[in-house]
mmCIF file of C-alpha atoms in Angstrom:
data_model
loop_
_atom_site.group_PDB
_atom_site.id
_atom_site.type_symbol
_atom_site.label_atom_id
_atom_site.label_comp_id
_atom_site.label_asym_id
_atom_site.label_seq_id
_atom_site.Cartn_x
_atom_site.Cartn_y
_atom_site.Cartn_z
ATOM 1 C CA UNK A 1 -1.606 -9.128 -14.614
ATOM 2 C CA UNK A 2 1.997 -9.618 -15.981
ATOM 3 C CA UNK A 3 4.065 -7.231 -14.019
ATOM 4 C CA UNK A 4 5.028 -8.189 -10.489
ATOM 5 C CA UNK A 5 3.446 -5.056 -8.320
ATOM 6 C CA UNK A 6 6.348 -5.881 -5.677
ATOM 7 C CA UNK A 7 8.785 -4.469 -8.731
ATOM 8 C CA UNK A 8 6.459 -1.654 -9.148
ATOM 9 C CA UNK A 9 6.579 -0.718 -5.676
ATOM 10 C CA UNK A 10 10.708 -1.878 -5.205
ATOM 11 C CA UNK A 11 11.724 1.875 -4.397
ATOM 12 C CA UNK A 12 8.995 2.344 -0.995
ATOM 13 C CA UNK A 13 10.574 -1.127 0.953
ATOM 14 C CA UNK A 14 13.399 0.883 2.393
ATOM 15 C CA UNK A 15 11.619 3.815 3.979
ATOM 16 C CA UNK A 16 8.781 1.614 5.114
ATOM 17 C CA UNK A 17 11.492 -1.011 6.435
ATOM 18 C CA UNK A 18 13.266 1.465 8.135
ATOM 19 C CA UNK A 19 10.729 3.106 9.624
ATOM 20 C CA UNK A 20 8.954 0.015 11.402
ATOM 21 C CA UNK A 21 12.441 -0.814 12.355
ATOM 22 C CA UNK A 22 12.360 -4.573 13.124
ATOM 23 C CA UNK A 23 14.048 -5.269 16.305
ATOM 24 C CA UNK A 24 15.407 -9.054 17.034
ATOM 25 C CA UNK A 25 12.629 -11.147 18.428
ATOM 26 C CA UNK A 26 9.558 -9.006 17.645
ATOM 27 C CA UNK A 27 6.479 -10.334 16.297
ATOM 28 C CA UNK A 28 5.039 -8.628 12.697
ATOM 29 C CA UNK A 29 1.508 -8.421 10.986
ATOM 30 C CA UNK A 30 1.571 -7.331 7.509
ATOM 31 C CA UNK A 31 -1.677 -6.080 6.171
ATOM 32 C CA UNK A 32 -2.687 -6.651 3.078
ATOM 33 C CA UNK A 33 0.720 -8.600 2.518
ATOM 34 C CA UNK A 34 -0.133 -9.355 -1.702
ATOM 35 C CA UNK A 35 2.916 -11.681 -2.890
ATOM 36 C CA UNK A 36 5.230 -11.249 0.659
ATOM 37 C CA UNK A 37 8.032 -9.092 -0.072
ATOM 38 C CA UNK A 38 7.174 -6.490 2.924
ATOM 39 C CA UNK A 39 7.010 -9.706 5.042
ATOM 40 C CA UNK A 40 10.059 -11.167 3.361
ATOM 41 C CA UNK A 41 12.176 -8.027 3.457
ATOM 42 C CA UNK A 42 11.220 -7.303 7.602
ATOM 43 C CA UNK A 43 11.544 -11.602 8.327
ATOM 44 C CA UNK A 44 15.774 -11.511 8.759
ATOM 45 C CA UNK A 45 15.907 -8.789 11.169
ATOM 46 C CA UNK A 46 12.785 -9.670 13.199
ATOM 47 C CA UNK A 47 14.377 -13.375 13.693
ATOM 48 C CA UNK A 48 13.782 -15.084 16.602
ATOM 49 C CA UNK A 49 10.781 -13.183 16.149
ATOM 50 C CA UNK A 50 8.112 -14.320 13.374
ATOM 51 C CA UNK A 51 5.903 -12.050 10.263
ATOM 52 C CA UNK A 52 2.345 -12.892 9.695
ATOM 53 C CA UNK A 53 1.031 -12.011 6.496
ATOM 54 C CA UNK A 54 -2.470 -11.357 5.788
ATOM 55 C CA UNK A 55 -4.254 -10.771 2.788
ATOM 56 C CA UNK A 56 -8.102 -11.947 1.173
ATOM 57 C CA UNK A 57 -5.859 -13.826 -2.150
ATOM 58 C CA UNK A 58 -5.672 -16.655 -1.939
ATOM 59 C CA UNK A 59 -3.379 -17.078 -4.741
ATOM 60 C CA UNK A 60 -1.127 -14.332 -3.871
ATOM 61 C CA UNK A 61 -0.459 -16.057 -0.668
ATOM 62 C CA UNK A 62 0.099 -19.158 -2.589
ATOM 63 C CA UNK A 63 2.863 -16.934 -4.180
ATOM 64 C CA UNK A 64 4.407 -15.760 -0.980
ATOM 65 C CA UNK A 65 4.814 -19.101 0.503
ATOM 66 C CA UNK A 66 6.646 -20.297 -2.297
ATOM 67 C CA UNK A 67 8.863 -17.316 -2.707
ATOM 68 C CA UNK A 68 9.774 -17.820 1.448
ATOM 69 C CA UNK A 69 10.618 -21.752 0.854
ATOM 70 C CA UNK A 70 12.658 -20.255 -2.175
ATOM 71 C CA UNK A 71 14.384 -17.869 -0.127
ATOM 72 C CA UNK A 72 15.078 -19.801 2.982
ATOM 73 C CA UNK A 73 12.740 -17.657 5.423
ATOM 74 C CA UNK A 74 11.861 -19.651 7.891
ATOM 75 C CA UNK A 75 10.239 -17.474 10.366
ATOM 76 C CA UNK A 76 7.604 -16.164 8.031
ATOM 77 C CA UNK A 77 3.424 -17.421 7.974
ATOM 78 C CA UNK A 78 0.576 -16.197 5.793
ATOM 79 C CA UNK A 79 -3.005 -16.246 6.740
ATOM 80 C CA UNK A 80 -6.040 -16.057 3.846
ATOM 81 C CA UNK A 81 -8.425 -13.379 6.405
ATOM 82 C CA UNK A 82 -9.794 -9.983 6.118
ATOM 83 C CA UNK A 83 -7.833 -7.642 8.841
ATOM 84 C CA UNK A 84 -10.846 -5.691 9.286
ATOM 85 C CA UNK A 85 -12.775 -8.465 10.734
ATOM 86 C CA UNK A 86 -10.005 -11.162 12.182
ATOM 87 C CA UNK A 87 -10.787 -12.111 15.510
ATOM 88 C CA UNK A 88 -7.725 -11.526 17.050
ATOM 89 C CA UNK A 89 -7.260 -13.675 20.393
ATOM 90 C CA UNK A 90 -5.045 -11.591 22.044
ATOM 91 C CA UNK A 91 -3.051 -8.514 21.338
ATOM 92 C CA UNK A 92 -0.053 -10.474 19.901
ATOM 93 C CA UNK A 93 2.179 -8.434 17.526
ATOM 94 C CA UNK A 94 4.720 -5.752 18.483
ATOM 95 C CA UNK A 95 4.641 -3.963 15.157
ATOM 96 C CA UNK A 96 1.414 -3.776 12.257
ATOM 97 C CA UNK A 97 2.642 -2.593 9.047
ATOM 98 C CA UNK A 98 1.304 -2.377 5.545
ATOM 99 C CA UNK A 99 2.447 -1.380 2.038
ATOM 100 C CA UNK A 100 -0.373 0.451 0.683
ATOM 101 C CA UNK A 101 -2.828 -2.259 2.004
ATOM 102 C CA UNK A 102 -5.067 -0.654 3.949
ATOM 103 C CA UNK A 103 -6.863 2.380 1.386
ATOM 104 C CA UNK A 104 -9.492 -0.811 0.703
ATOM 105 C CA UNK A 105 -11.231 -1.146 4.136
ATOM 106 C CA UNK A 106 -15.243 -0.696 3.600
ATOM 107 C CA UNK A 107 -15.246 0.623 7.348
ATOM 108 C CA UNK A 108 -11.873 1.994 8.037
ATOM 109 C CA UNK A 109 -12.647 3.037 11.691
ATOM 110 C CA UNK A 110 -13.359 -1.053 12.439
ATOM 111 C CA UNK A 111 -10.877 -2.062 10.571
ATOM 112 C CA UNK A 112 -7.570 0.142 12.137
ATOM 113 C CA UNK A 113 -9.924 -0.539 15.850
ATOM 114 C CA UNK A 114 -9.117 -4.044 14.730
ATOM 115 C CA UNK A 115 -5.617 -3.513 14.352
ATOM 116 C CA UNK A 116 -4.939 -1.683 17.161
ATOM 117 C CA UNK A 117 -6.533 -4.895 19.014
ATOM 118 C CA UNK A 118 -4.152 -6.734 17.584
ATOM 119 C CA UNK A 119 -1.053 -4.871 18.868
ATOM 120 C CA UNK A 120 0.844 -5.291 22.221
ATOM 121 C CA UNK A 121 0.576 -1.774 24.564
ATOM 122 C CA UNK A 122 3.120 0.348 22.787
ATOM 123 C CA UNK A 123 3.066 -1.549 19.935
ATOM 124 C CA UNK A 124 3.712 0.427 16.370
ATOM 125 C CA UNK A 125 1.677 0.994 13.347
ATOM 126 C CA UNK A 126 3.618 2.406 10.469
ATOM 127 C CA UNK A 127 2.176 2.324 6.970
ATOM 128 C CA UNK A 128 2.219 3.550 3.257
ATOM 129 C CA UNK A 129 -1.189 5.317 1.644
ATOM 130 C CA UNK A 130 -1.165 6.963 -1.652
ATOM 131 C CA UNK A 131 -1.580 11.107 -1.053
ATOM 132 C CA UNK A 132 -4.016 12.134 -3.377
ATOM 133 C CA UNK A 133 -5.080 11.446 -7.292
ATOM 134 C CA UNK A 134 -3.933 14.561 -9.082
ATOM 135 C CA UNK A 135 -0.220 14.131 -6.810
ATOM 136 C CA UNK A 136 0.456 11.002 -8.569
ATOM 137 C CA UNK A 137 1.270 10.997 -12.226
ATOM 138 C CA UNK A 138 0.170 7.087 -12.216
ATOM 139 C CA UNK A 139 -3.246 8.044 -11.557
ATOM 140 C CA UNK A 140 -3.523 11.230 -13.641
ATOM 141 C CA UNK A 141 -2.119 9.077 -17.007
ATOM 142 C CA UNK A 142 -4.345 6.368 -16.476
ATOM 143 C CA UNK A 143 -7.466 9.309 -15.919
ATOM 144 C CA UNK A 144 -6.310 11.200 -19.237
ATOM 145 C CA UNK A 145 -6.174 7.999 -21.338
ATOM 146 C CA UNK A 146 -8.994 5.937 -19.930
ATOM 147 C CA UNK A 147 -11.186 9.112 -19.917
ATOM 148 C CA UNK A 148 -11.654 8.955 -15.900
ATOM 149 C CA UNK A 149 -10.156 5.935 -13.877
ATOM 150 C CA UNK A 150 -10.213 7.052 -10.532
ATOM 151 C CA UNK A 151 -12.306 10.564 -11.393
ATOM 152 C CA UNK A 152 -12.672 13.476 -13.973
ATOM 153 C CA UNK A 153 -9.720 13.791 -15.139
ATOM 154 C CA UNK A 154 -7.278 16.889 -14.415
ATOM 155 C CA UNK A 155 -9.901 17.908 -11.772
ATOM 156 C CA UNK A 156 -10.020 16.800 -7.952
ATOM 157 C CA UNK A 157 -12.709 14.120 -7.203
ATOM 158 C CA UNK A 158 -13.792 12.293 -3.871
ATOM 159 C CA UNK A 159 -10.468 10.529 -2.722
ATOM 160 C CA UNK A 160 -11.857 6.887 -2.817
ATOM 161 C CA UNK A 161 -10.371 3.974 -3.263
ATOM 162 C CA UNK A 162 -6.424 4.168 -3.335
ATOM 163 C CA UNK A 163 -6.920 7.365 -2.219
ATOM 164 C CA UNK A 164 -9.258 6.933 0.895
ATOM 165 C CA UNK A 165 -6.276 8.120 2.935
ATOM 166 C CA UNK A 166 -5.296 10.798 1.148
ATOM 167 C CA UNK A 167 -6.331 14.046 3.546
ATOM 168 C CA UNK A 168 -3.245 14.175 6.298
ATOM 169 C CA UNK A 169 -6.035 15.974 8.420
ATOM 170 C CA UNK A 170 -8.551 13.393 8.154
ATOM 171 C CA UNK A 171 -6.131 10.083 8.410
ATOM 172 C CA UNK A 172 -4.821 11.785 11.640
ATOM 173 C CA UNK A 173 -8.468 11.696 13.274
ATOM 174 C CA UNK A 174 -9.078 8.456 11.827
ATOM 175 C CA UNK A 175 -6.057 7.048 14.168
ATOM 176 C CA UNK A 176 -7.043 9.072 16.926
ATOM 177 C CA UNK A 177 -10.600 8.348 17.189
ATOM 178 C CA UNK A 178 -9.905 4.801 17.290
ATOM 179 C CA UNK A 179 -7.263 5.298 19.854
ATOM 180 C CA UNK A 180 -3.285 5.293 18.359
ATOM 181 C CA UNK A 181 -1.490 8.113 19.896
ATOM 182 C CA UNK A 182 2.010 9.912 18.495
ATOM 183 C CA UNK A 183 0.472 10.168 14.918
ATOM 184 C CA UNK A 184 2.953 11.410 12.111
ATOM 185 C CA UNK A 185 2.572 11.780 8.432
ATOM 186 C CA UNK A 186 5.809 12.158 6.114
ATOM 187 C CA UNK A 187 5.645 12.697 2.692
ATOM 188 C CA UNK A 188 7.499 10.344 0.619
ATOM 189 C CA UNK A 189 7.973 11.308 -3.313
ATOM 190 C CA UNK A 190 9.371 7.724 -5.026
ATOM 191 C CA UNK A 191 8.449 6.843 -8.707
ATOM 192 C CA UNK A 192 6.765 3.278 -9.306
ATOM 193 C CA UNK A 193 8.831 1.045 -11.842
ATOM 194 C CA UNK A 194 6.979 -0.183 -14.428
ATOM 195 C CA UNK A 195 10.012 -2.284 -15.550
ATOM 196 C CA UNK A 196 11.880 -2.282 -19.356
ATOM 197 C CA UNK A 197 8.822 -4.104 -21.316
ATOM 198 C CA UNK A 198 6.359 -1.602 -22.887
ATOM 199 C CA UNK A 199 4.083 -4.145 -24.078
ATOM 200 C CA UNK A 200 4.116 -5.571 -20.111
ATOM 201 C CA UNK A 201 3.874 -1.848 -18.513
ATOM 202 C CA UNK A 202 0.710 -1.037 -20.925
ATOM 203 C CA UNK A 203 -1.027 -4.254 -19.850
ATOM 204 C CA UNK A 204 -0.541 -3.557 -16.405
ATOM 205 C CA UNK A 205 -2.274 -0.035 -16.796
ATOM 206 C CA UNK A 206 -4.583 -1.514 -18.292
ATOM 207 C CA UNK A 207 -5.445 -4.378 -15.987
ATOM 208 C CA UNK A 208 -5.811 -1.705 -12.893
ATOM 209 C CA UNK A 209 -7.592 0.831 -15.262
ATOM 210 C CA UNK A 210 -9.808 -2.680 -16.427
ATOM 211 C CA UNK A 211 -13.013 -1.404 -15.139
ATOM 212 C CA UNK A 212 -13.074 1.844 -17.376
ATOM 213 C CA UNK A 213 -11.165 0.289 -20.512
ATOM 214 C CA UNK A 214 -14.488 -2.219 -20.842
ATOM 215 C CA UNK A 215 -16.619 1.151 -21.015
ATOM 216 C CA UNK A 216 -15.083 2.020 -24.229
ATOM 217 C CA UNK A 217 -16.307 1.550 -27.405
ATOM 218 C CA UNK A 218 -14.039 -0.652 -29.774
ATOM 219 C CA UNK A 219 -12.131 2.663 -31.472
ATOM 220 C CA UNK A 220 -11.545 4.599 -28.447
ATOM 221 C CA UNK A 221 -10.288 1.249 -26.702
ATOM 222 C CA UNK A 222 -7.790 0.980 -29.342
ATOM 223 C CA UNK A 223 -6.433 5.159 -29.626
ATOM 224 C CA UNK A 224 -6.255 4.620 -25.497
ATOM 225 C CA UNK A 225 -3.777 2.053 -25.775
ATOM 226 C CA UNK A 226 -2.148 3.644 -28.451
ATOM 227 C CA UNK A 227 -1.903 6.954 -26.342
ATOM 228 C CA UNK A 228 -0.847 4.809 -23.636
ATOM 229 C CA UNK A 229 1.676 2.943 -24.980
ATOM 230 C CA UNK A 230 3.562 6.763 -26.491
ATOM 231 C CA UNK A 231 3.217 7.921 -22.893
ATOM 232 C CA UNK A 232 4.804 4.930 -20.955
ATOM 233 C CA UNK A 233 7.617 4.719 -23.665
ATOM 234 C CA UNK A 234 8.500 8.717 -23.002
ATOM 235 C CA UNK A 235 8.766 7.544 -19.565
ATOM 236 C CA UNK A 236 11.715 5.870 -19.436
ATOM 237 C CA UNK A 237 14.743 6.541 -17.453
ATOM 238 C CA UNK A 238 18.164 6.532 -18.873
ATOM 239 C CA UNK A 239 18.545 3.210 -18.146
ATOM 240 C CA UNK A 240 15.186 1.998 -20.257
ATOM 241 C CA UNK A 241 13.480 1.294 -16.984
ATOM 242 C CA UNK A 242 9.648 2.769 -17.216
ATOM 243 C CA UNK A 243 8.674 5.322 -14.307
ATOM 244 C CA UNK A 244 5.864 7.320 -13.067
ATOM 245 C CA UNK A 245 6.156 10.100 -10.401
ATOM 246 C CA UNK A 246 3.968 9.119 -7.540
ATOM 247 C CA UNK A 247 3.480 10.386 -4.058
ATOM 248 C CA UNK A 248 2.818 8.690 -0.309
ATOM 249 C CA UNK A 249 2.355 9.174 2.731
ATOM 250 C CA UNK A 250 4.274 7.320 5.741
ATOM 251 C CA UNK A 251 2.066 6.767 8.322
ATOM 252 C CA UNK A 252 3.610 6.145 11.942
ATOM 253 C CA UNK A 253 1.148 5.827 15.252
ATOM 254 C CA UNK A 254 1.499 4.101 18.489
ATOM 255 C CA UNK A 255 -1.058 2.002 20.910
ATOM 256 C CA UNK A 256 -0.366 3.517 24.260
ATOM 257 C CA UNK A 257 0.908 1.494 26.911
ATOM 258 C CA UNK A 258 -1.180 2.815 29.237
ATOM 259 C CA UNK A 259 -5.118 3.729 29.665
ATOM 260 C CA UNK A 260 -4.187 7.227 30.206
ATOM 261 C CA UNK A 261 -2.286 7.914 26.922
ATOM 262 C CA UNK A 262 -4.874 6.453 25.166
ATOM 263 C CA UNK A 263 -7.664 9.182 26.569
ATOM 264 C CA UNK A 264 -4.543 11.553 25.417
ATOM 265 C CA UNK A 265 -4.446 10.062 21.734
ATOM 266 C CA UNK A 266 -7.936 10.341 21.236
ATOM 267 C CA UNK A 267 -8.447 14.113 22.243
ATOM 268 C CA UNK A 268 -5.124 15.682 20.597
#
């Protein structure tokens, strides 16, 4: 994969930064942390306080580490775990965030119980999760060229995957059931930056559309790419950088402090 996703995703650090609102001395988990730069970008204003990263790569945690050291963030760790299953030893973080690392979880309710576990009594959850397929221009190129990425294309399909969080109804009683209170779901409209290199932005379709490209036979492979590369070169802003509309969801929830407002959380 060529492109760095943290440049894809540049424009969604500030509202999910703002939103967890790192206060001086706090302690951080970010979930499904990739190369670092949610942990990076939240590290400075947490200080005292320290960011654990977790993610299953091993070699994008390699990644992070270096760019910390590089940087001169001190008070940042990673950890190579799965945050569904982590046995956390205590509830030890004040804030759990995530930029669009938690769609993946093969059994979501464990996973965000896990979490939750992992939080302080009115500790904060805020995270990003793609709304759904056909709201994302990303998804819906990458359907049309590929002849069905994520579904059939131009038509709605079971929201798997990236999309596993999708339905504001059903992402609400997910957090409920498993016992956050004060859930909130904003809609956040930011395009994804493919950067200025064409022949970069069509490899990196291509490497998350990977699956479906090795379907093809040899000829359509080749017209795909083609198509592909006409589409992601019409795409450019007026200053040659490559966009894509796309569409999220900023997920807020707290733990309750107390035993009562958790009975509360889980029957609103």
């Amino acid at each position: 994969m060529p492109m760095d996703l943290d440049h894809e995703l540049l424009d969604y650090e500030e509202p999910l930064r703002t939103a967890a609102a790192p206060a001086p001395g706090e302690h951080i988990l970010d979930v499904g942390c990739g190369a670092g730069a949610t942990s990076r970008d939240l590290a400075p204003a947490a200080a005292p306080g320290r960011v654990l990263g977790i993610d299953i790569s091993a070699g994008s945690l390699s990644r992070a580490e270096r760019s910390a050291r590089e940087a001169g963030i001190e008070n940042v760790g990673y950890l190579c775990a799965d945050a569904q299953t982590h046995p956390w030893q205590r509830p030890a973080f004040d804030v759990v965030v995530s930029r669009f690392g938690v769609m993946f979880f093969g059994d979501p309710p464990a996973a965000f119980g896990n979490l939750r576990r992992a939080l302080r009594p009115g500790g904060r959850l805020v995270f990003l999760a793609w709304q759904g397929r056909l709201r994302n221009e990303w998804a819906v190129l990458a359907d049309r060229v590929f002849d069905g990425v994520f579904g059939p294309p131009g038509r709605p399909a079971p929201e798997i995957g990236p999309f596993s969080l999708a339905d504001e109804r059903a992402t609400r009683q997910l957090l409920r059931s498993v016992g956050f209170a004060r859930v909130r779901l904003r809609p956040i409209e930011k395009a994804v930056r493919y950067g200025t290199d064409l022949d970069e932005a069509v490899e990196f379709v291509s490497w998350y559309s990977s699956a479906r490209l090795a379907e093809l036979t040899s000829a359509r492979r080749k017209a795909a790419l083609a198509t592909l590369r006409t589409e992601l070169n019409d795409r450019r802003d007026p200053a040659g950088e490559i966009r894509l509309g796309a569409r999220a969801w900023l997920v807020t929830a707290e733990k309750p402090a107390s035993t009562r407002e958790t009975r509360a959380g889980r029957t609103a």
